[in-house]
Amino acid sequence: MADLDEIPIFPLPQVVLFPRVACPLHIFEPRYRQMAEASLAGSGCVGMVTVPPEHIDDMGGDPPVFDVGCEGRIVESQRLEDGRYNVLLMGTHRFRIESEPPRAEGQLYRVARVEPLGEILDEQDVERVGTLRQRALDLLAALIERASGGKQRFDPAPFENDDDIAAVNTLCQMLDLDPPEKQGLLEESRVAERLDRLVGLLEFRMAQLSSAPGGAQRTVH
């Protein structure tokens, strides 16, 4: 087994962070204010983990979380006068939780021992990823146009200079998918398979819009 890292974890029900993607957070609970303060004084890292939908009512305590999360580094922070924080977290790499050690005295937030996980993009997958990437962008453009009744257009320019991993992960995070759907994408280690699953979700969303009376609208980004 690879060496384990010990990091603070931040459980949320609606946020799934992906590597190499930025995520703004507003931190207001006392335990997570303490977490932010400790992180900023140390490594600057926080492990984002997602709470399964069936445990949202347990958020006041220590809810169960999915085993796979994403570590992020605080790249911008603002401490407000009342102790709350606004931070910008940049995803660095995925991890798998192996255990949660007991809290130190006075520590309000959770800490986990985690195994770092990599992103796999083999050379033989590059051509397939390029094809799937274009398919995902085309589907997203069609979805936005249909959902807005032709009033909005998707601009692919921000993705043109991204490499495949950054582009795939940005799409996964920005789209209005249900948290369990995003979690499934995060847990897929092979970039080609993650993108293939994303294309499948977009195709399903397009089929839903096409079959709904009057083109029922749902945000897609």
PDB file of C-alpha atoms in Angstrom:
ATOM      1  CA  MET A   1       0.000   0.000   0.000  1.00  0.00           C
ATOM      2  CA  ALA A   2       1.200   3.538  -0.750  1.00  0.00           C
ATOM      3  CA  ASP A   3       2.174   5.825   2.101  1.00  0.00           C
ATOM      4  CA  LEU A   4      -0.870   7.402   3.724  1.00  0.00           C
ATOM      5  CA  ASP A   5      -1.385  11.130   4.181  1.00  0.00           C
ATOM      6  CA  GLU A   6      -3.312  12.621   7.078  1.00  0.00           C
ATOM      7  CA  ILE A   7      -5.546  15.525   6.115  1.00  0.00           C
ATOM      8  CA  PRO A   8      -8.602  17.360   7.454  1.00  0.00           C
ATOM      9  CA  ILE A   9     -11.790  16.394   5.649  1.00  0.00           C
ATOM     10  CA  PHE A  10     -14.727  18.628   4.787  1.00  0.00           C
ATOM     11  CA  PRO A  11     -17.956  16.645   4.206  1.00  0.00           C
ATOM     12  CA  LEU A  12     -20.620  18.334   2.076  1.00  0.00           C
ATOM     13  CA  PRO A  13     -23.734  16.859   0.421  1.00  0.00           C
ATOM     14  CA  GLN A  14     -23.704  18.893  -2.798  1.00  0.00           C
ATOM     15  CA  VAL A  15     -20.014  19.418  -3.615  1.00  0.00           C
ATOM     16  CA  VAL A  16     -17.771  17.013  -5.526  1.00  0.00           C
ATOM     17  CA  LEU A  17     -14.300  18.410  -6.176  1.00  0.00           C
ATOM     18  CA  PHE A  18     -12.180  17.192  -9.092  1.00  0.00           C
ATOM     19  CA  PRO A  19      -8.401  17.444  -9.566  1.00  0.00           C
ATOM     20  CA  ARG A  20      -7.155  20.595 -11.300  1.00  0.00           C
ATOM     21  CA  VAL A  21     -10.494  22.378 -10.907  1.00  0.00           C
ATOM     22  CA  ALA A  22     -11.158  25.367  -8.626  1.00  0.00           C
ATOM     23  CA  CYS A  23     -14.060  25.499  -6.187  1.00  0.00           C
ATOM     24  CA  PRO A  24     -15.126  28.549  -4.115  1.00  0.00           C
ATOM     25  CA  LEU A  25     -16.335  27.792  -0.582  1.00  0.00           C
ATOM     26  CA  HIS A  26     -17.967  29.856   2.147  1.00  0.00           C
ATOM     27  CA  ILE A  27     -17.016  28.432   5.542  1.00  0.00           C
ATOM     28  CA  PHE A  28     -19.227  29.388   8.462  1.00  0.00           C
ATOM     29  CA  GLU A  29     -19.635  26.487  10.910  1.00  0.00           C
ATOM     30  CA  PRO A  30     -17.296  26.729  13.951  1.00  0.00           C
ATOM     31  CA  ARG A  31     -15.736  23.310  13.290  1.00  0.00           C
ATOM     32  CA  TYR A  32     -14.883  24.214   9.711  1.00  0.00           C
ATOM     33  CA  ARG A  33     -13.673  27.687  10.644  1.00  0.00           C
ATOM     34  CA  GLN A  34     -11.251  25.875  12.945  1.00  0.00           C
ATOM     35  CA  MET A  35     -10.360  23.535  10.087  1.00  0.00           C
ATOM     36  CA  ALA A  36      -9.675  26.441   7.715  1.00  0.00           C
ATOM     37  CA  GLU A  37      -7.537  28.223  10.290  1.00  0.00           C
ATOM     38  CA  ALA A  38      -5.487  25.083  10.975  1.00  0.00           C
ATOM     39  CA  SER A  39      -5.106  24.333   7.285  1.00  0.00           C
ATOM     40  CA  LEU A  40      -3.971  27.852   6.444  1.00  0.00           C
ATOM     41  CA  ALA A  41      -1.432  27.679   9.269  1.00  0.00           C
ATOM     42  CA  GLY A  42      -0.126  24.354   7.946  1.00  0.00           C
ATOM     43  CA  SER A  43      -0.167  22.633   4.561  1.00  0.00           C
ATOM     44  CA  GLY A  44      -3.101  24.605   3.161  1.00  0.00           C
ATOM     45  CA  CYS A  45      -4.783  21.344   2.150  1.00  0.00           C
ATOM     46  CA  VAL A  46      -8.337  20.119   2.746  1.00  0.00           C
ATOM     47  CA  GLY A  47      -9.918  16.837   1.698  1.00  0.00           C
ATOM     48  CA  MET A  48     -13.328  17.350   0.111  1.00  0.00           C
ATOM     49  CA  VAL A  49     -15.649  14.380   0.577  1.00  0.00           C
ATOM     50  CA  THR A  50     -19.285  13.957  -0.380  1.00  0.00           C
ATOM     51  CA  VAL A  51     -22.102  12.866   1.920  1.00  0.00           C
ATOM     52  CA  PRO A  52     -24.521  10.342   0.361  1.00  0.00           C
ATOM     53  CA  PRO A  53     -28.025  11.797  -0.176  1.00  0.00           C
ATOM     54  CA  GLU A  54     -29.594   9.441   2.358  1.00  0.00           C
ATOM     55  CA  HIS A  55     -27.415  10.919   5.125  1.00  0.00           C
ATOM     56  CA  ILE A  56     -28.042  14.642   4.547  1.00  0.00           C
ATOM     57  CA  ASP A  57     -30.091  14.766   7.746  1.00  0.00           C
ATOM     58  CA  ASP A  58     -26.953  13.682   9.656  1.00  0.00           C
ATOM     59  CA  MET A  59     -24.934  16.746   8.657  1.00  0.00           C
ATOM     60  CA  GLY A  60     -25.105  18.159  12.197  1.00  0.00           C
ATOM     61  CA  GLY A  61     -22.890  15.304  13.389  1.00  0.00           C
ATOM     62  CA  ASP A  62     -20.367  13.117  11.591  1.00  0.00           C
ATOM     63  CA  PRO A  63     -22.252  11.769   8.575  1.00  0.00           C
ATOM     64  CA  PRO A  64     -20.989   8.822   6.538  1.00  0.00           C
ATOM     65  CA  VAL A  65     -19.063   9.897   3.436  1.00  0.00           C
ATOM     66  CA  PHE A  66     -18.026   8.260   0.195  1.00  0.00           C
ATOM     67  CA  ASP A  67     -14.588   6.667   0.468  1.00  0.00           C
ATOM     68  CA  VAL A  68     -13.146   8.505  -2.540  1.00  0.00           C
ATOM     69  CA  GLY A  69     -12.647  12.259  -2.339  1.00  0.00           C
ATOM     70  CA  CYS A  70     -10.362  14.949  -3.716  1.00  0.00           C
ATOM     71  CA  GLU A  71      -7.689  16.879  -1.892  1.00  0.00           C
ATOM     72  CA  GLY A  72      -7.592  20.586  -2.573  1.00  0.00           C
ATOM     73  CA  ARG A  73      -5.159  23.358  -1.756  1.00  0.00           C
ATOM     74  CA  ILE A  74      -6.397  26.730  -0.544  1.00  0.00           C
ATOM     75  CA  VAL A  75      -5.059  29.169  -3.131  1.00  0.00           C
ATOM     76  CA  GLU A  76      -7.039  32.216  -1.998  1.00  0.00           C
ATOM     77  CA  SER A  77      -8.601  33.033   1.358  1.00  0.00           C
ATOM     78  CA  GLN A  78     -10.442  35.842   3.068  1.00  0.00           C
ATOM     79  CA  ARG A  79     -11.194  35.821   6.785  1.00  0.00           C
ATOM     80  CA  LEU A  80     -14.266  37.894   7.578  1.00  0.00           C
ATOM     81  CA  GLU A  81     -14.648  39.947  10.729  1.00  0.00           C
ATOM     82  CA  ASP A  82     -16.979  37.422  12.361  1.00  0.00           C
ATOM     83  CA  GLY A  83     -14.569  34.521  11.765  1.00  0.00           C
ATOM     84  CA  ARG A  84     -16.149  33.114   8.636  1.00  0.00           C
ATOM     85  CA  TYR A  85     -13.939  32.357   5.631  1.00  0.00           C
ATOM     86  CA  ASN A  86     -14.242  32.674   1.895  1.00  0.00           C
ATOM     87  CA  VAL A  87     -11.719  30.389   0.234  1.00  0.00           C
ATOM     88  CA  LEU A  88     -10.857  29.192  -3.242  1.00  0.00           C
ATOM     89  CA  LEU A  89      -9.846  25.561  -3.289  1.00  0.00           C
ATOM     90  CA  MET A  90      -7.871  24.076  -6.192  1.00  0.00           C
ATOM     91  CA  GLY A  91      -8.215  20.318  -6.558  1.00  0.00           C
ATOM     92  CA  THR A  92      -4.867  18.529  -6.552  1.00  0.00           C
ATOM     93  CA  HIS A  93      -5.484  14.763  -6.540  1.00  0.00           C
ATOM     94  CA  ARG A  94      -8.011  12.107  -5.638  1.00  0.00           C
ATOM     95  CA  PHE A  95      -7.690   9.950  -2.543  1.00  0.00           C
ATOM     96  CA  ARG A  96      -9.288   7.006  -0.806  1.00  0.00           C
ATOM     97  CA  ILE A  97     -10.053   7.172   2.913  1.00  0.00           C
ATOM     98  CA  GLU A  98      -8.430   4.324   4.810  1.00  0.00           C
ATOM     99  CA  SER A  99      -9.277   5.359   8.372  1.00  0.00           C
ATOM    100  CA  GLU A 100     -10.258   8.255  10.621  1.00  0.00           C
ATOM    101  CA  PRO A 101      -8.041   8.606  13.699  1.00  0.00           C
ATOM    102  CA  PRO A 102      -9.524   9.964  16.944  1.00  0.00           C
ATOM    103  CA  ARG A 103      -9.672  13.736  17.220  1.00  0.00           C
ATOM    104  CA  ALA A 104      -7.066  15.595  19.230  1.00  0.00           C
ATOM    105  CA  GLU A 105      -8.312  17.381  22.343  1.00  0.00           C
ATOM    106  CA  GLY A 106     -10.226  20.515  21.341  1.00  0.00           C
ATOM    107  CA  GLN A 107     -10.306  19.556  17.665  1.00  0.00           C
ATOM    108  CA  LEU A 108     -13.786  20.017  16.193  1.00  0.00           C
ATOM    109  CA  TYR A 109     -13.228  18.820  12.626  1.00  0.00           C
ATOM    110  CA  ARG A 110     -12.556  15.345  11.232  1.00  0.00           C
ATOM    111  CA  VAL A 111      -9.203  14.080  10.003  1.00  0.00           C
ATOM    112  CA  ALA A 112      -8.634  11.083   7.766  1.00  0.00           C
ATOM    113  CA  ARG A 113      -5.693   8.947   6.762  1.00  0.00           C
ATOM    114  CA  VAL A 114      -5.894   8.709   2.984  1.00  0.00           C
ATOM    115  CA  GLU A 115      -4.207   6.890   0.134  1.00  0.00           C
ATOM    116  CA  PRO A 116      -3.436   9.206  -2.824  1.00  0.00           C
ATOM    117  CA  LEU A 117      -4.953   8.108  -6.139  1.00  0.00           C
ATOM    118  CA  GLY A 118      -3.693   9.062  -9.576  1.00  0.00           C
ATOM    119  CA  GLU A 119      -5.372   9.861 -12.878  1.00  0.00           C
ATOM    120  CA  ILE A 120      -4.756   7.284 -15.608  1.00  0.00           C
ATOM    121  CA  LEU A 121      -4.492   8.406 -19.228  1.00  0.00           C
ATOM    122  CA  ASP A 122      -2.641   5.843 -21.304  1.00  0.00           C
ATOM    123  CA  GLU A 123      -1.148   6.751 -24.661  1.00  0.00           C
ATOM    124  CA  GLN A 124      -3.487   4.357 -26.446  1.00  0.00           C
ATOM    125  CA  ASP A 125      -6.481   6.232 -24.985  1.00  0.00           C
ATOM    126  CA  VAL A 126      -5.489   9.701 -26.224  1.00  0.00           C
ATOM    127  CA  GLU A 127      -7.262   9.478 -29.593  1.00  0.00           C
ATOM    128  CA  ARG A 128     -10.414   8.061 -27.979  1.00  0.00           C
ATOM    129  CA  VAL A 129     -10.375  10.803 -25.341  1.00  0.00           C
ATOM    130  CA  GLY A 130     -10.085  13.464 -28.049  1.00  0.00           C
ATOM    131  CA  THR A 131     -13.135  12.060 -29.844  1.00  0.00           C
ATOM    132  CA  LEU A 132     -15.146  11.772 -26.628  1.00  0.00           C
ATOM    133  CA  ARG A 133     -14.101  15.247 -25.538  1.00  0.00           C
ATOM    134  CA  GLN A 134     -15.482  16.762 -28.737  1.00  0.00           C
ATOM    135  CA  ARG A 135     -18.656  14.701 -28.352  1.00  0.00           C
ATOM    136  CA  ALA A 136     -19.123  16.008 -24.806  1.00  0.00           C
ATOM    137  CA  LEU A 137     -18.669  19.618 -25.919  1.00  0.00           C
ATOM    138  CA  ASP A 138     -21.104  19.155 -28.816  1.00  0.00           C
ATOM    139  CA  LEU A 139     -23.697  17.619 -26.484  1.00  0.00           C
ATOM    140  CA  LEU A 140     -23.258  20.406 -23.960  1.00  0.00           C
ATOM    141  CA  ALA A 141     -23.740  23.035 -26.662  1.00  0.00           C
ATOM    142  CA  ALA A 142     -26.917  21.301 -27.859  1.00  0.00           C
ATOM    143  CA  LEU A 143     -28.249  20.925 -24.315  1.00  0.00           C
ATOM    144  CA  ILE A 144     -27.710  24.579 -23.452  1.00  0.00           C
ATOM    145  CA  GLU A 145     -29.363  25.741 -26.674  1.00  0.00           C
ATOM    146  CA  ARG A 146     -32.349  23.438 -26.187  1.00  0.00           C
ATOM    147  CA  ALA A 147     -32.782  24.114 -22.460  1.00  0.00           C
ATOM    148  CA  SER A 148     -32.693  27.879 -23.056  1.00  0.00           C
ATOM    149  CA  GLY A 149     -35.026  27.781 -26.049  1.00  0.00           C
ATOM    150  CA  GLY A 150     -32.232  28.976 -28.300  1.00  0.00           C
ATOM    151  CA  LYS A 151     -31.462  32.025 -26.141  1.00  0.00           C
ATOM    152  CA  GLN A 152     -28.069  30.841 -24.922  1.00  0.00           C
ATOM    153  CA  ARG A 153     -25.015  29.516 -26.721  1.00  0.00           C
ATOM    154  CA  PHE A 154     -22.127  27.513 -25.299  1.00  0.00           C
ATOM    155  CA  ASP A 155     -18.653  28.973 -25.782  1.00  0.00           C
ATOM    156  CA  PRO A 156     -16.068  26.165 -26.018  1.00  0.00           C
ATOM    157  CA  ALA A 157     -13.132  28.607 -26.073  1.00  0.00           C
ATOM    158  CA  PRO A 158     -12.224  28.161 -22.367  1.00  0.00           C
ATOM    159  CA  PHE A 159     -11.603  24.461 -23.041  1.00  0.00           C
ATOM    160  CA  GLU A 160      -9.428  24.864 -26.119  1.00  0.00           C
ATOM    161  CA  ASN A 161      -6.161  25.350 -24.243  1.00  0.00           C
ATOM    162  CA  ASP A 162      -6.838  22.789 -21.506  1.00  0.00           C
ATOM    163  CA  ASP A 163      -5.188  19.399 -21.684  1.00  0.00           C
ATOM    164  CA  ASP A 164      -7.471  16.382 -21.685  1.00  0.00           C
ATOM    165  CA  ILE A 165      -7.443  15.720 -17.935  1.00  0.00           C
ATOM    166  CA  ALA A 166      -8.167  19.346 -17.007  1.00  0.00           C
ATOM    167  CA  ALA A 167     -10.908  19.619 -19.637  1.00  0.00           C
ATOM    168  CA  VAL A 168     -12.628  16.392 -18.594  1.00  0.00           C
ATOM    169  CA  ASN A 169     -12.528  17.238 -14.903  1.00  0.00           C
ATOM    170  CA  THR A 170     -13.757  20.791 -15.472  1.00  0.00           C
ATOM    171  CA  LEU A 171     -16.737  19.462 -17.405  1.00  0.00           C
ATOM    172  CA  CYS A 172     -17.473  16.925 -14.678  1.00  0.00           C
ATOM    173  CA  GLN A 173     -17.482  19.602 -11.993  1.00  0.00           C
ATOM    174  CA  MET A 174     -19.274  22.414 -13.821  1.00  0.00           C
ATOM    175  CA  LEU A 175     -22.272  20.439 -15.048  1.00  0.00           C
ATOM    176  CA  ASP A 176     -25.493  20.346 -13.060  1.00  0.00           C
ATOM    177  CA  LEU A 177     -25.371  16.629 -12.333  1.00  0.00           C
ATOM    178  CA  ASP A 178     -26.680  14.992  -9.181  1.00  0.00           C
ATOM    179  CA  PRO A 179     -23.936  14.505  -6.546  1.00  0.00           C
ATOM    180  CA  PRO A 180     -24.025  10.672  -6.804  1.00  0.00           C
ATOM    181  CA  GLU A 181     -23.527  10.993 -10.583  1.00  0.00           C
ATOM    182  CA  LYS A 182     -20.523  13.261 -10.047  1.00  0.00           C
ATOM    183  CA  GLN A 183     -19.211  10.951  -7.354  1.00  0.00           C
ATOM    184  CA  GLY A 184     -19.322   8.059  -9.796  1.00  0.00           C
ATOM    185  CA  LEU A 185     -17.269  10.107 -12.248  1.00  0.00           C
ATOM    186  CA  LEU A 186     -14.732  11.009  -9.559  1.00  0.00           C
ATOM    187  CA  GLU A 187     -14.304   7.387  -8.555  1.00  0.00           C
ATOM    188  CA  GLU A 188     -13.361   6.358 -12.113  1.00  0.00           C
ATOM    189  CA  SER A 189      -9.554   6.417 -12.260  1.00  0.00           C
ATOM    190  CA  ARG A 190      -9.220   6.077 -16.043  1.00  0.00           C
ATOM    191  CA  VAL A 191      -9.781   9.430 -17.745  1.00  0.00           C
ATOM    192  CA  ALA A 192     -11.147   7.795 -20.904  1.00  0.00           C
ATOM    193  CA  GLU A 193     -13.748   5.850 -18.932  1.00  0.00           C
ATOM    194  CA  ARG A 194     -14.681   8.912 -16.876  1.00  0.00           C
ATOM    195  CA  LEU A 195     -15.273  10.865 -20.067  1.00  0.00           C
ATOM    196  CA  ASP A 196     -17.209   7.991 -21.623  1.00  0.00           C
ATOM    197  CA  ARG A 197     -19.502   7.917 -18.565  1.00  0.00           C
ATOM    198  CA  LEU A 198     -19.917  11.700 -18.765  1.00  0.00           C
ATOM    199  CA  VAL A 199     -20.920  11.476 -22.429  1.00  0.00           C
ATOM    200  CA  GLY A 200     -23.465   8.811 -21.476  1.00  0.00           C
ATOM    201  CA  LEU A 201     -24.962  11.116 -18.827  1.00  0.00           C
ATOM    202  CA  LEU A 202     -25.174  13.994 -21.312  1.00  0.00           C
ATOM    203  CA  GLU A 203     -26.793  11.754 -23.919  1.00  0.00           C
ATOM    204  CA  PHE A 204     -29.354  10.642 -21.342  1.00  0.00           C
ATOM    205  CA  ARG A 205     -30.060  14.273 -20.428  1.00  0.00           C
ATOM    206  CA  MET A 206     -30.542  15.096 -24.100  1.00  0.00           C
ATOM    207  CA  ALA A 207     -32.972  12.197 -24.456  1.00  0.00           C
ATOM    208  CA  GLN A 208     -34.905  13.486 -21.433  1.00  0.00           C
ATOM    209  CA  LEU A 209     -35.167  16.962 -22.920  1.00  0.00           C
ATOM    210  CA  SER A 210     -36.186  15.588 -26.299  1.00  0.00           C
ATOM    211  CA  SER A 211     -38.978  13.453 -24.863  1.00  0.00           C
ATOM    212  CA  ALA A 212     -40.337  15.961 -22.318  1.00  0.00           C
ATOM    213  CA  PRO A 213     -43.506  17.855 -23.306  1.00  0.00           C
ATOM    214  CA  GLY A 214     -42.472  21.279 -24.501  1.00  0.00           C
ATOM    215  CA  GLY A 215     -38.820  20.467 -23.810  1.00  0.00           C
ATOM    216  CA  ALA A 216     -38.895  20.632 -20.012  1.00  0.00           C
ATOM    217  CA  GLN A 217     -36.008  22.803 -18.948  1.00  0.00           C
ATOM    218  CA  ARG A 218     -33.273  21.974 -16.468  1.00  0.00           C
ATOM    219  CA  THR A 219     -30.024  23.776 -15.913  1.00  0.00           C
ATOM    220  CA  VAL A 220     -27.057  21.937 -17.353  1.00  0.00           C
ATOM    221  CA  HIS A 221     -24.221  24.206 -16.266  1.00  0.00           C
TER     222      HIS A 221
END
